[in-house]
Each structure stands twice: as C-alpha cells, then as structure tokens.
CSV table of C-alpha atoms and ligand atoms in Angstrom, one decimal:
chain,number,residue,atom,x,y,z
A,1,UNK,CA,0.0,0.0,0.0
A,2,UNK,CA,1.1,3.5,-0.7
A,3,UNK,CA,4.1,4.7,-2.7
A,4,UNK,CA,7.3,6.4,-1.7
A,5,UNK,CA,6.1,9.8,-2.7
A,6,UNK,CA,3.2,9.6,-0.4
A,7,UNK,CA,5.3,8.4,2.5
A,8,UNK,CA,7.1,11.6,2.5
A,9,UNK,CA,3.9,13.6,2.8
A,10,UNK,CA,1.9,11.8,5.4
A,11,UNK,CA,2.9,9.5,8.1
A,12,UNK,CA,1.3,6.1,8.5
A,13,UNK,CA,-1.9,5.9,10.6
A,14,UNK,CA,-2.4,3.6,13.6
A,15,UNK,CA,-6.0,2.6,13.3
A,16,UNK,CA,-8.4,3.5,10.6
A,17,UNK,CA,-9.0,3.2,6.8
A,18,UNK,CA,-6.9,4.0,3.9
A,19,UNK,CA,-8.5,4.3,0.5
A,20,UNK,CA,-5.9,3.8,-2.1
A,21,UNK,CA,-5.8,3.9,-6.0
A,22,UNK,CA,-8.3,6.8,-6.4
A,23,UNK,CA,-7.9,8.4,-9.8
A,24,UNK,CA,-5.9,11.6,-9.5
A,25,UNK,CA,-8.0,14.6,-8.5
A,26,UNK,CA,-11.0,12.7,-7.1
A,27,UNK,CA,-10.1,12.3,-3.5
A,28,UNK,CA,-12.4,15.2,-2.4
A,29,UNK,CA,-15.3,13.6,-4.4
A,30,UNK,CA,-14.6,10.4,-2.6
A,31,UNK,CA,-15.0,12.1,0.8
A,32,UNK,CA,-18.1,13.8,-0.4
A,33,UNK,CA,-19.7,10.4,-1.4
A,34,UNK,CA,-18.7,9.0,1.9
A,35,UNK,CA,-20.4,11.9,3.6
A,36,UNK,CA,-17.2,12.9,5.4
A,37,UNK,CA,-17.0,16.6,5.8
A,38,UNK,CA,-14.2,16.9,8.4
A,39,UNK,CA,-16.7,18.1,11.0
A,40,UNK,CA,-16.8,14.6,12.4
A,41,UNK,CA,-13.5,15.1,14.2
A,42,UNK,CA,-11.6,12.3,12.6
A,43,UNK,CA,-8.0,13.0,11.5
A,44,UNK,CA,-8.1,12.8,7.7
A,45,UNK,CA,-5.3,12.9,5.3
A,46,UNK,CA,-5.9,13.7,1.6
A,47,UNK,CA,-3.0,12.9,-0.6
A,48,UNK,CA,-3.4,14.0,-4.2
A,49,UNK,CA,-1.4,13.4,-7.4
A,50,UNK,CA,1.2,11.0,-6.1
A,51,UNK,CA,2.9,8.6,-8.5
A,52,UNK,CA,1.3,5.2,-9.0
A,53,UNK,CA,2.6,2.2,-11.0
A,54,UNK,CA,-1.0,1.3,-11.8
A,55,UNK,CA,-2.6,4.6,-12.5
A,56,UNK,CA,0.3,6.9,-13.3
A,57,UNK,CA,-1.0,9.4,-10.7
A,58,UNK,CA,-3.4,8.7,-8.0
A,59,UNK,CA,-5.0,10.1,-4.8
A,60,UNK,CA,-5.2,8.5,-1.4
A,61,UNK,CA,-7.5,9.2,1.5
A,62,UNK,CA,-6.7,8.2,5.1
A,63,UNK,CA,-9.2,8.3,7.8
A,64,UNK,CA,-7.9,7.8,11.3
A,65,UNK,CA,-10.0,6.3,14.0
A,66,UNK,CA,-12.7,5.0,11.7
A,67,UNK,CA,-13.2,1.6,10.1
A,68,UNK,CA,-15.3,2.1,7.1
A,69,UNK,CA,-17.9,-0.6,6.4
A,70,UNK,CA,-17.9,-2.4,3.1
A,71,UNK,CA,-21.4,-1.2,2.3
A,72,UNK,CA,-20.6,2.5,2.7
A,73,UNK,CA,-17.4,2.3,0.8
A,74,UNK,CA,-18.6,0.4,-2.3
A,75,UNK,CA,-20.4,3.5,-3.5
A,76,UNK,CA,-17.1,5.2,-4.3
A,77,UNK,CA,-16.7,2.7,-7.2
A,78,UNK,CA,-18.8,5.2,-9.1
A,79,UNK,CA,-15.8,7.4,-9.5
A,80,UNK,CA,-12.9,5.2,-8.3
A,81,UNK,CA,-13.5,1.7,-9.7
A,82,UNK,CA,-10.0,0.6,-9.0
A,83,UNK,CA,-9.9,1.8,-5.4
A,84,UNK,CA,-8.8,-0.5,-2.6
A,85,UNK,CA,-9.9,-0.2,1.0
A,86,UNK,CA,-7.3,-1.0,3.6
A,87,UNK,CA,-8.3,-1.4,7.2
A,88,UNK,CA,-5.5,-0.6,9.5
A,89,UNK,CA,-5.1,-1.8,13.1
A,90,UNK,CA,-2.0,-1.0,15.0
A,91,UNK,CA,-0.2,0.3,11.9
A,92,UNK,CA,-0.9,-3.0,10.0
A,93,UNK,CA,-3.2,-3.7,7.2
A,94,UNK,CA,-5.6,-6.3,8.6
A,95,UNK,CA,-8.0,-6.3,5.7
A,96,UNK,CA,-7.7,-5.3,2.1
A,97,UNK,CA,-10.7,-5.3,-0.3
A,98,UNK,CA,-11.4,-3.8,-3.8
A,99,UNK,CA,-14.5,-1.7,-4.1
A,100,UNK,CA,-17.4,-3.2,-6.0
A,101,UNK,CA,-20.2,-1.0,-7.3
A,102,UNK,CA,-23.6,-2.2,-6.0
A,103,UNK,CA,-26.3,-3.0,-8.5
A,104,UNK,CA,-28.5,-0.2,-7.2
A,105,UNK,CA,-27.3,3.2,-6.1
A,106,UNK,CA,-29.7,5.2,-3.9
A,107,UNK,CA,-29.0,8.9,-3.5
A,108,UNK,CA,-25.6,10.4,-4.3
A,109,UNK,CA,-26.3,11.1,-7.9
A,110,UNK,CA,-28.7,13.6,-9.4
A,111,UNK,CA,-30.6,12.5,-12.5
A,112,UNK,CA,-29.4,14.6,-15.6
A,113,UNK,CA,-32.9,14.7,-17.0
A,114,UNK,CA,-34.6,17.9,-15.9
A,115,UNK,CA,-38.1,16.5,-16.3
A,116,UNK,CA,-37.4,13.4,-14.3
A,117,UNK,CA,-39.7,13.0,-11.3
A,118,UNK,CA,-36.7,12.9,-9.0
A,119,UNK,CA,-35.9,16.5,-10.1
A,120,UNK,CA,-39.4,17.8,-9.2
A,121,UNK,CA,-39.3,20.2,-6.2
A,122,UNK,CA,-40.8,19.3,-2.9
A,123,UNK,CA,-41.4,15.6,-3.7
A,124,UNK,CA,-40.4,13.0,-1.1
A,125,UNK,CA,-38.3,11.0,-3.6
A,126,UNK,CA,-34.6,9.9,-3.7
A,127,UNK,CA,-33.0,9.2,-7.0
A,128,UNK,CA,-32.1,5.6,-7.7
A,129,UNK,CA,-29.8,4.3,-10.4
A,130,UNK,CA,-29.3,0.8,-11.6
A,131,UNK,CA,-26.1,-0.6,-13.0
A,132,UNK,CA,-26.9,-1.8,-16.5
A,133,UNK,CA,-23.3,-2.4,-17.6
A,134,UNK,CA,-20.0,-2.7,-15.7
A,135,UNK,CA,-17.5,-2.1,-18.5
A,136,UNK,CA,-18.0,0.5,-19.7
A,137,UNK,CA,-19.9,1.6,-16.7
A,138,UNK,CA,-23.5,2.6,-17.6
A,139,UNK,CA,-26.2,3.4,-15.0
A,140,UNK,CA,-29.9,3.9,-15.7
A,141,UNK,CA,-32.3,6.1,-13.7
A,142,UNK,CA,-35.0,3.8,-12.2
A,143,UNK,CA,-37.6,6.5,-12.7
A,144,UNK,CA,-37.1,8.1,-16.1
A,145,UNK,CA,-34.9,5.5,-17.8
A,146,UNK,CA,-32.1,7.9,-18.7
A,147,UNK,CA,-28.7,6.3,-19.2
A,148,UNK,CA,-25.7,7.8,-17.6
A,149,UNK,CA,-22.2,7.1,-18.9
A,150,UNK,CA,-19.1,6.8,-16.7
A,151,UNK,CA,-17.7,10.2,-17.7
A,152,UNK,CA,-20.9,12.0,-16.7
A,153,UNK,CA,-20.9,10.6,-13.2
A,154,UNK,CA,-18.5,13.1,-11.4
A,155,UNK,CA,-20.7,16.0,-12.6
A,156,UNK,CA,-23.8,14.4,-11.1
A,157,UNK,CA,-22.6,13.8,-7.6
A,158,UNK,CA,-24.7,15.8,-5.2
B,1,UNK,CA,-45.0,-17.1,-17.6
B,2,UNK,CA,-47.9,-15.2,-16.2
B,3,UNK,CA,-48.3,-13.3,-13.0
B,4,UNK,CA,-51.9,-12.7,-12.1
B,5,UNK,CA,-53.1,-9.2,-13.0
B,6,UNK,CA,-55.0,-8.6,-9.8
B,7,UNK,CA,-53.7,-5.5,-8.1
B,8,UNK,CA,-50.8,-4.9,-10.5
B,9,UNK,CA,-49.4,-1.6,-11.4
B,10,UNK,CA,-49.1,-0.8,-15.1
B,11,UNK,CA,-46.1,1.5,-15.5
B,12,UNK,CA,-44.3,0.2,-18.6
B,13,UNK,CA,-45.2,-2.2,-21.4
B,14,UNK,CA,-42.1,-4.1,-20.4
B,15,UNK,CA,-43.8,-4.9,-17.1
B,16,UNK,CA,-45.7,-7.6,-19.1
B,17,UNK,CA,-44.6,-10.8,-20.7
B,18,UNK,CA,-45.9,-12.0,-24.0
B,19,UNK,CA,-48.1,-14.5,-22.3
B,20,UNK,CA,-49.7,-11.9,-20.1
B,21,UNK,CA,-50.3,-9.6,-23.0
B,22,UNK,CA,-52.1,-12.5,-24.7
B,23,UNK,CA,-54.3,-13.0,-21.7
B,24,UNK,CA,-55.2,-9.3,-21.9
B,25,UNK,CA,-55.9,-9.6,-25.7
B,26,UNK,CA,-58.2,-12.6,-25.1
B,27,UNK,CA,-60.1,-10.6,-22.4
B,28,UNK,CA,-60.3,-7.6,-24.8
B,29,UNK,CA,-61.9,-9.9,-27.4
B,30,UNK,CA,-64.6,-10.8,-24.9
B,31,UNK,CA,-65.2,-7.2,-24.0
B,32,UNK,CA,-65.6,-6.4,-27.7
B,33,UNK,CA,-68.1,-9.1,-28.1
B,34,UNK,CA,-70.1,-7.8,-25.1
B,35,UNK,CA,-70.2,-4.4,-26.6
B,36,UNK,CA,-71.3,-5.7,-30.0
B,37,UNK,CA,-74.1,-7.6,-28.2
B,38,UNK,CA,-75.0,-4.4,-26.4
B,39,UNK,CA,-74.8,-6.0,-23.1
B,40,UNK,CA,-71.8,-5.4,-20.9
B,41,UNK,CA,-71.7,-7.2,-17.5
B,42,UNK,CA,-71.1,-4.7,-14.7
B,43,UNK,CA,-67.9,-6.3,-13.5
B,44,UNK,CA,-66.6,-3.2,-11.6
B,45,UNK,CA,-69.8,-2.3,-9.7
B,46,UNK,CA,-68.9,-0.3,-6.6
B,47,UNK,CA,-65.3,0.2,-7.7
B,48,UNK,CA,-63.9,3.7,-7.8
B,49,UNK,CA,-61.5,4.6,-10.6
B,50,UNK,CA,-59.6,7.8,-10.3
B,51,UNK,CA,-58.5,9.7,-13.4
B,52,UNK,CA,-55.6,12.0,-12.4
B,53,UNK,CA,-54.7,13.9,-15.5
B,54,UNK,CA,-52.0,16.4,-14.7
B,55,UNK,CA,-51.3,16.9,-18.4
B,56,UNK,CA,-53.8,17.6,-21.2
B,57,UNK,CA,-55.5,14.6,-22.7
B,58,UNK,CA,-58.8,14.0,-24.4
B,59,UNK,CA,-58.7,10.7,-26.0
B,60,UNK,CA,-56.9,8.7,-23.4
B,61,UNK,CA,-59.0,10.2,-20.6
B,62,UNK,CA,-62.3,9.7,-22.4
B,63,UNK,CA,-61.5,6.1,-23.3
B,64,UNK,CA,-60.5,5.2,-19.7
B,65,UNK,CA,-63.6,6.9,-18.4
B,66,UNK,CA,-65.9,5.2,-20.8
B,67,UNK,CA,-64.2,1.8,-20.2
B,68,UNK,CA,-64.6,2.2,-16.4
B,69,UNK,CA,-68.2,3.4,-16.7
B,70,UNK,CA,-69.3,0.6,-19.1
B,71,UNK,CA,-68.1,-1.9,-16.5
B,72,UNK,CA,-70.2,-0.1,-13.8
B,73,UNK,CA,-67.4,1.7,-12.0
B,74,UNK,CA,-67.7,5.2,-10.5
B,75,UNK,CA,-65.1,7.6,-11.9
B,76,UNK,CA,-63.6,10.6,-10.1
B,77,UNK,CA,-60.8,12.9,-11.1
B,78,UNK,CA,-59.6,15.9,-12.8
B,79,UNK,CA,-58.2,17.2,-16.1
B,80,UNK,CA,-55.0,19.2,-16.6
B,81,UNK,CA,-56.8,22.6,-16.4
B,82,UNK,CA,-58.2,21.7,-13.0
B,83,UNK,CA,-55.1,19.9,-11.7
B,84,UNK,CA,-53.4,23.1,-10.5
B,85,UNK,CA,-56.4,24.1,-8.4
B,86,UNK,CA,-56.8,20.5,-7.1
B,87,UNK,CA,-53.2,20.5,-6.1
B,88,UNK,CA,-53.1,24.1,-4.9
B,89,UNK,CA,-49.4,23.9,-4.6
B,90,UNK,CA,-49.4,20.6,-2.8
B,91,UNK,CA,-46.9,17.9,-3.8
B,92,UNK,CA,-47.7,15.3,-6.4
B,93,UNK,CA,-47.1,12.7,-3.7
B,94,UNK,CA,-49.9,14.2,-1.5
B,95,UNK,CA,-52.4,14.4,-4.3
B,96,UNK,CA,-51.7,10.7,-5.0
B,97,UNK,CA,-52.2,9.9,-1.3
B,98,UNK,CA,-55.6,11.6,-1.4
B,99,UNK,CA,-56.7,9.7,-4.5
B,100,UNK,CA,-55.4,6.5,-3.0
B,101,UNK,CA,-57.7,7.0,-0.1
B,102,UNK,CA,-60.7,7.5,-2.4
B,103,UNK,CA,-60.2,4.9,-5.1
B,104,UNK,CA,-59.6,1.3,-6.1
B,105,UNK,CA,-57.5,2.1,-9.2
B,106,UNK,CA,-55.6,5.3,-10.0
B,107,UNK,CA,-54.9,6.3,-13.6
B,108,UNK,CA,-52.3,9.0,-13.9
B,109,UNK,CA,-50.8,11.1,-16.6
B,110,UNK,CA,-48.0,13.6,-15.8
B,111,UNK,CA,-45.5,15.5,-17.7
B,112,UNK,CA,-42.6,14.3,-15.6
B,113,UNK,CA,-40.9,11.0,-16.5
B,114,UNK,CA,-41.2,8.5,-13.7
B,115,UNK,CA,-44.3,10.1,-12.1
B,116,UNK,CA,-46.4,7.0,-12.5
B,117,UNK,CA,-43.7,4.8,-11.0
B,118,UNK,CA,-43.4,7.2,-8.1
B,119,UNK,CA,-47.2,7.2,-7.7
B,120,UNK,CA,-47.2,3.4,-7.6
B,121,UNK,CA,-44.6,3.5,-4.7
B,122,UNK,CA,-46.8,5.8,-2.7
B,123,UNK,CA,-50.3,4.4,-3.4
B,124,UNK,CA,-51.6,1.0,-2.2
B,125,UNK,CA,-54.2,0.9,-5.0
B,126,UNK,CA,-52.8,-0.2,-8.4
B,127,UNK,CA,-51.6,2.7,-10.6
B,128,UNK,CA,-52.0,2.7,-14.3
B,129,UNK,CA,-49.6,5.0,-16.3
B,130,UNK,CA,-51.6,7.0,-18.9
B,131,UNK,CA,-48.4,8.7,-20.0
B,132,UNK,CA,-45.4,10.0,-18.1
B,133,UNK,CA,-43.5,12.7,-20.0
B,134,UNK,CA,-41.8,11.3,-23.0
B,135,UNK,CA,-41.2,7.9,-21.4
B,136,UNK,CA,-44.0,5.4,-21.3
B,137,UNK,CA,-47.6,5.0,-22.4
B,138,UNK,CA,-48.1,1.3,-21.8
B,139,UNK,CA,-51.9,1.1,-22.4
B,140,UNK,CA,-51.5,2.8,-25.8
B,141,UNK,CA,-48.9,0.2,-26.7
B,142,UNK,CA,-51.4,-2.5,-25.6
B,143,UNK,CA,-54.1,-1.0,-27.8
B,144,UNK,CA,-51.6,-0.8,-30.8
B,145,UNK,CA,-50.4,-4.4,-30.5
B,146,UNK,CA,-54.0,-5.6,-30.0
B,147,UNK,CA,-55.0,-3.7,-33.2
B,148,UNK,CA,-52.2,-5.4,-35.1
B,149,UNK,CA,-53.4,-8.8,-33.8
B,150,UNK,CA,-56.9,-8.1,-34.8
B,151,UNK,CA,-55.9,-7.0,-38.3
B,152,UNK,CA,-53.4,-9.7,-39.1
B,153,UNK,CA,-54.2,-12.5,-36.7
B,154,UNK,CA,-50.6,-12.3,-35.4
B,155,UNK,CA,-48.0,-9.8,-34.2
B,156,UNK,CA,-45.1,-12.1,-35.1
B,157,UNK,CA,-43.5,-12.3,-38.5
B,158,UNK,CA,-44.5,-8.9,-39.7
B,159,UNK,CA,-42.4,-6.0,-40.9
B,160,UNK,CA,-43.0,-2.8,-39.0
B,161,UNK,CA,-42.1,0.8,-39.7
B,162,UNK,CA,-42.3,3.3,-36.9
B,163,UNK,CA,-42.2,6.8,-38.3
B,164,UNK,CA,-41.9,10.3,-36.8
B,165,UNK,CA,-40.5,11.7,-33.6
B,166,UNK,CA,-39.2,8.5,-32.0
B,167,UNK,CA,-37.2,10.4,-29.4
B,168,UNK,CA,-39.9,12.4,-27.6
B,169,UNK,CA,-43.1,10.4,-28.4
B,170,UNK,CA,-44.0,8.1,-25.6
B,171,UNK,CA,-46.5,6.3,-27.8
B,172,UNK,CA,-43.8,5.4,-30.3
B,173,UNK,CA,-41.3,4.4,-27.7
B,174,UNK,CA,-43.8,2.2,-26.0
B,175,UNK,CA,-44.9,0.6,-29.2
B,176,UNK,CA,-41.3,-0.2,-30.1
B,177,UNK,CA,-40.7,-1.6,-26.6
B,178,UNK,CA,-43.9,-3.6,-26.9
B,179,UNK,CA,-42.7,-5.2,-30.2
B,180,UNK,CA,-39.7,-6.6,-28.3
B,181,UNK,CA,-42.1,-8.9,-26.5
B,182,UNK,CA,-43.0,-10.5,-29.8
B,183,UNK,CA,-41.1,-11.7,-32.9
B,184,UNK,CA,-41.4,-9.1,-35.6
B,185,UNK,CA,-39.6,-10.0,-38.8
B,186,UNK,CA,-38.0,-6.5,-38.7
B,187,UNK,CA,-38.6,-3.1,-37.3
B,188,UNK,CA,-37.6,0.0,-39.3
B,189,UNK,CA,-37.1,3.1,-37.1
B,190,UNK,CA,-37.7,6.0,-39.5
B,191,UNK,CA,-36.8,9.4,-38.0
B,192,UNK,CA,-34.7,12.5,-38.7
B,193,UNK,CA,-31.3,12.4,-37.0
B,194,UNK,CA,-32.4,14.6,-34.0
B,195,UNK,CA,-35.5,12.5,-33.3
B,196,UNK,CA,-34.1,9.0,-33.4
B,197,UNK,CA,-35.1,6.7,-30.5
B,198,UNK,CA,-33.4,7.3,-27.1
B,199,UNK,CA,-30.4,5.1,-26.2
B,200,UNK,CA,-32.4,3.3,-23.4
B,201,UNK,CA,-35.0,2.2,-26.0
B,202,UNK,CA,-32.4,0.9,-28.4
B,203,UNK,CA,-30.7,-0.9,-25.5
B,204,UNK,CA,-33.8,-2.9,-25.0
B,205,UNK,CA,-34.0,-3.8,-28.7
B,206,UNK,CA,-30.4,-4.9,-28.6
B,207,UNK,CA,-30.8,-7.0,-25.5
B,208,UNK,CA,-34.0,-8.7,-26.8
B,209,UNK,CA,-32.4,-9.4,-30.1
B,210,UNK,CA,-35.3,-7.7,-32.0
B,211,UNK,CA,-34.2,-7.1,-35.6
B,212,UNK,CA,-34.2,-3.4,-36.3
B,213,UNK,CA,-32.7,-0.8,-38.6
B,214,UNK,CA,-32.6,3.0,-38.3
B,215,UNK,CA,-33.4,4.7,-41.6
B,216,UNK,CA,-33.9,8.3,-42.7
B,217,UNK,CA,-36.6,8.0,-45.3
B,218,UNK,CA,-40.0,6.2,-45.5
B,219,UNK,CA,-39.7,6.1,-49.2
B,220,UNK,CA,-36.8,3.7,-49.1
B,221,UNK,CA,-38.5,1.0,-47.0
B,222,UNK,CA,-42.3,1.4,-47.4
B,223,UNK,CA,-42.5,-1.4,-49.9
B,224,UNK,CA,-41.4,-3.9,-47.2
B,225,UNK,CA,-43.9,-2.8,-44.5
B,226,UNK,CA,-46.9,-4.6,-43.2
B,227,UNK,CA,-47.6,-2.1,-40.5
B,228,UNK,CA,-46.7,1.6,-40.6
B,229,UNK,CA,-47.0,3.3,-37.2
B,230,UNK,CA,-47.0,7.0,-37.4
B,231,UNK,CA,-46.5,9.7,-34.8
B,232,UNK,CA,-46.3,13.4,-35.2
B,233,UNK,CA,-43.1,15.5,-35.6
B,234,UNK,CA,-43.5,18.7,-33.7
B,235,UNK,CA,-41.8,21.8,-35.1
B,236,UNK,CA,-40.8,22.9,-31.7
B,237,UNK,CA,-38.4,20.0,-31.4
B,238,UNK,CA,-36.1,21.5,-34.0
B,239,UNK,CA,-33.7,24.2,-32.8
B,240,UNK,CA,-33.6,25.5,-36.4
B,241,UNK,CA,-37.0,26.0,-38.2
B,242,UNK,CA,-35.3,25.6,-41.6
B,243,UNK,CA,-34.2,22.2,-40.6
B,244,UNK,CA,-37.8,21.3,-39.9
B,245,UNK,CA,-39.0,22.6,-43.2
B,246,UNK,CA,-36.3,20.7,-45.0
B,247,UNK,CA,-37.1,17.3,-43.4
B,248,UNK,CA,-40.8,17.3,-42.8
B,249,UNK,CA,-41.7,16.1,-46.3
B,250,UNK,CA,-39.7,12.9,-45.7
B,251,UNK,CA,-41.9,11.9,-42.8
B,252,UNK,CA,-45.3,12.6,-44.3
B,253,UNK,CA,-47.4,9.7,-45.5
B,254,UNK,CA,-49.4,10.4,-48.7
B,255,UNK,CA,-51.9,8.3,-50.5
B,256,UNK,CA,-49.8,8.6,-53.6
B,257,UNK,CA,-46.7,7.1,-51.9
B,258,UNK,CA,-48.7,4.3,-50.3
B,259,UNK,CA,-50.4,3.4,-53.6
B,260,UNK,CA,-47.3,3.6,-55.7
B,261,UNK,CA,-44.9,1.8,-53.4
B,262,UNK,CA,-46.7,0.2,-50.5
B,263,UNK,CA,-48.0,-3.3,-50.1
B,264,UNK,CA,-51.7,-3.8,-50.9
B,265,UNK,CA,-52.2,-5.1,-47.4
B,266,UNK,CA,-50.3,-2.3,-45.6
B,267,UNK,CA,-52.0,-1.0,-42.5
B,268,UNK,CA,-51.3,2.5,-41.1
B,269,UNK,CA,-51.6,3.0,-37.3
B,270,UNK,CA,-51.5,6.3,-35.4
B,271,UNK,CA,-52.2,6.9,-31.7
B,272,UNK,CA,-54.1,10.1,-32.7
B,273,UNK,CA,-54.6,13.0,-32.7
B,274,UNK,CA,-53.0,13.4,-36.1
B,275,UNK,CA,-52.3,16.8,-37.7
B,276,UNK,CA,-50.7,16.7,-41.2
B,277,UNK,CA,-48.3,13.8,-41.0
B,278,UNK,CA,-50.9,11.5,-42.6
B,279,UNK,CA,-52.6,12.7,-45.8
B,280,UNK,CA,-56.4,13.0,-45.1
B,281,UNK,CA,-56.9,11.3,-48.5
B,282,UNK,CA,-55.8,8.1,-46.7
B,283,UNK,CA,-58.5,8.3,-44.1
B,284,UNK,CA,-61.1,6.5,-46.1
B,285,UNK,CA,-58.7,4.1,-47.7
B,286,UNK,CA,-58.2,0.4,-46.9
B,287,UNK,CA,-54.8,1.3,-45.5
B,288,UNK,CA,-56.1,3.4,-42.6
B,289,UNK,CA,-56.4,1.4,-39.4
B,290,UNK,CA,-56.2,4.3,-37.0
B,291,UNK,CA,-60.0,4.7,-36.5
B,292,UNK,CA,-60.3,1.0,-35.7
B,293,UNK,CA,-57.3,1.3,-33.4
B,294,UNK,CA,-59.1,4.2,-31.5
B,295,UNK,CA,-62.3,2.0,-31.3
B,296,UNK,CA,-60.4,-1.0,-29.9
B,297,UNK,CA,-59.0,1.2,-27.1
B,298,UNK,CA,-62.3,0.8,-25.3
B,299,UNK,CA,-62.5,-3.0,-25.1
B,300,UNK,CA,-58.8,-3.2,-24.4
B,301,UNK,CA,-58.9,-0.7,-21.5
B,302,UNK,CA,-62.1,-2.4,-20.2
B,303,UNK,CA,-60.2,-5.7,-20.2
B,304,UNK,CA,-57.2,-4.2,-18.4
B,305,UNK,CA,-59.4,-2.6,-15.7
B,306,UNK,CA,-61.3,-5.8,-15.1
B,307,UNK,CA,-58.1,-7.9,-14.9
B,308,UNK,CA,-56.4,-5.4,-12.5
B,309,UNK,CA,-59.5,-5.5,-10.4
B,310,UNK,CA,-59.2,-9.2,-10.2
B,311,UNK,CA,-62.6,-10.1,-11.6
B,312,UNK,CA,-63.2,-13.1,-13.8
B,313,UNK,CA,-63.5,-12.0,-17.5
C,401,LIG,ZN1,-34.3,10.2,-14.0
C-alpha cells in the first residue's frame, strides 16, 4: 500500500481506513460520497497526485479512527472503480478489499434529466440508479430510464 | 409465464410478458363481443376509478372513463386545467395519497418522466400509467399491439415501420418496446437524426435481439412494410425551423406514396390526434387502421381494468 512519494507527505496511521488507488484529482469527491466533511472530528489525510505504478498518478485518503464498512465504501466505485480499501489496526493492514459497485445506487447522484420526477421540487423522492453495464460503466435512472455514462458521473454527484 | 393481473401496477409495457399480453388480448376480445351484443356485465360495480390527468388529454382520458363506466365503476378525477387548483401547490405525492384513499384504481398522466412509478410506490391501490412525460404510455402500446393482432391475426413475422418523432413520443417508444415482447420480422425506425429513439430504448431492442434498422426515409422502405406506425413530428423539437421545413416532407405519409410503393395489405396505425403527418386522403382508404385502433382502445382498456380489479373476465 502507498508509494514512496506519499510516505514523504503523510505518516502512517495507527487505526483506521486507507482508501488507495483513487484516480488523481478525485479524493475530495470520494470524501463527499462517503459523507465525510471533516466536521466529524476524525483525523483525515488527503493525498493528491502522487505517483502510482498502476494509475500513473493517484489520490489517497486516510481516515484515522474510523473503520469504514464495506457497504458504505462500495459507492465510491462510481468514480474510483480501482480503489482498494485497507483497514489498519496498530499500523498494520488487517483487511484489504477492492470496491465493488452495488447494483442499485440510492441517493448520491442527481438525474441529468430535468423532467425526471426525481428532479421535481418538494417531492419526497430519492434518485435511484441501476447498473446496466459494468465495463463500460452505464447506469440507468430507475424513474425516467435515462442512461448515464461513466464520464458523466463526477458531474452528477450531489 | 404469467403473474396474475390482480392489483398490479401498469407502468411500462415491459412490465408484461408476452403470455400476459395474450391473456389481456383474449379478455379484450370478450369485451368487444359484449359491446357488440349491447350488453356489458357490470364487473366493476362499486369500484372507484380515479383519473388523475395532470397533463392535457382528451382521447386517453375519455377512453379510460368510458371503459370504467361501461363496467359499472364510478369515476372521479380531474383534467389538466383543474389539476393546479386541485393540487393548490401541494406535492404530487400528497395528491396521489388523497386519491389512493378515495379509489380502487388510479390512472395517472403527468409531464414528468417517472411520475407513475413514483405514484405506484406511494399508493396502495394499483396505478396505471396513462403517460409519463416522453417515457411510457403502456396502455397505448397494448391498444396498438392488439390492433395489429386483430388486423393480421398475429403480431409475429410482420415487418414494421415506426415513423416520426421517435425520441420524444412516448407512444412510439412504448410501441417499439412492446414489439420486443414478440417476434417481428423486422422493425424500421424512421426518423430524422435529431429524433431517433433514445439510447435506453435501443438498448432494449439490442438486448432482446429484435431485428431493427434506423433509416432516414420512409420512401426507401415502405414497400417492405406490413404495419406503418406514425407519430407526429413537432416543429418545436427543432432548434432550427429551416431544418424542420427541410425534413418534414420525408416523414409525411401520402396516398400517392402508399399506392405507388406500399404493399396492398399495408395498414397504417396512429395513436391520434394526427395533424398533417398523414394525408387525409388516406382516411377512407383500406390502409387506414387508426380509427379501428381508436375504437379498440375501449375493449382493451375495459379488459385491463377488469383484470387489474381481479374479476373473472
Ligand atoms: Zn431520472
């Protein structure tokens, strides 16, 4: 886990979660999807644009004091399909998993279609997208049927 | 495979299997016979059917209302002009909750895509989608497929042309999606470049393996067609009015074109209302099936209401 460049910037964490192999420039979006604002009080390190053998350049997010659950982390596959989740205990990686996008994504994304019922004001409704293809990643709005391609996703995160 | 109709929502034509659609068509045949005989059993006595039309409609609303009343149901509801005062700024969800408390079946039309699905998640009573934005109009597709069945005795093995605004017309999209439940010999999608079917519709065609081809001109393919399904092209869809003027001729069906190049047995369908996309000279010809199609909307919708209510047809 981690590269040399990153080691120079941030020290290792004792207990918590390290999200590695995030495409360069998307670390803040990852935090947004996870609903982590910084106000929670955890120590958070965001490392951006470090060298990666796999991705060329990558971002890394470290959250100290919090073990992220599989279910809450999988959503980040929307924008970081290659991301790995490392659970750290006492400075050691005790668990390492790749994210896997769930078949249904509730919330997080806004439907790009302005006349989708999920865009109507004051209605008690949450957008839901279904995965219709993995590679290339294509999602479909459950309500209006609109297809969303991978490259549109970062712009639709709420 | 068939799931019983009782209590089901009707949101998309894709909610129904071929077998289920055939059950529906059989029931529509029975309803049509009742009507010919002049005696219709009051299968929906004491049932309340709500007609919630948030968007203008004459034909669809009237045909649902008539279908419900012929079966003895009570109908309540509102039309688009009244819907703003009914709602008085309340949410769509709250209006649906109110109707749900009053009725056994809710029929809804709304200009937002997904409104009917959302309504079905809120309401306990079954919801029938009478059109949600540009997306679905499942009962129109049922009427259209049933009309083809009545005309040809089959829906399979025929060559179809679907002509006009295939991007924004929910009737055209639903008809195309409905055809994927059967085995058409081929489906020609005939539309100007800006109005080709939406990607999600083509995705279903691809996945179902329905043979189709997108073409620009009716003239090139009309000789192959058994069924020509026409929807209007609205001028407002074109960013450039000149572009509209340039292409509109290619999407007009004239008696001359049909007589010169069409099959003798060609039938023309149209969800109506039509404006100038079909030459009025065709109206009294053997090719025009749209008035029969409009008539069959009544027995078909009667059959659907009866099946959804769970009564024996
Ligand atoms: Zn949508």
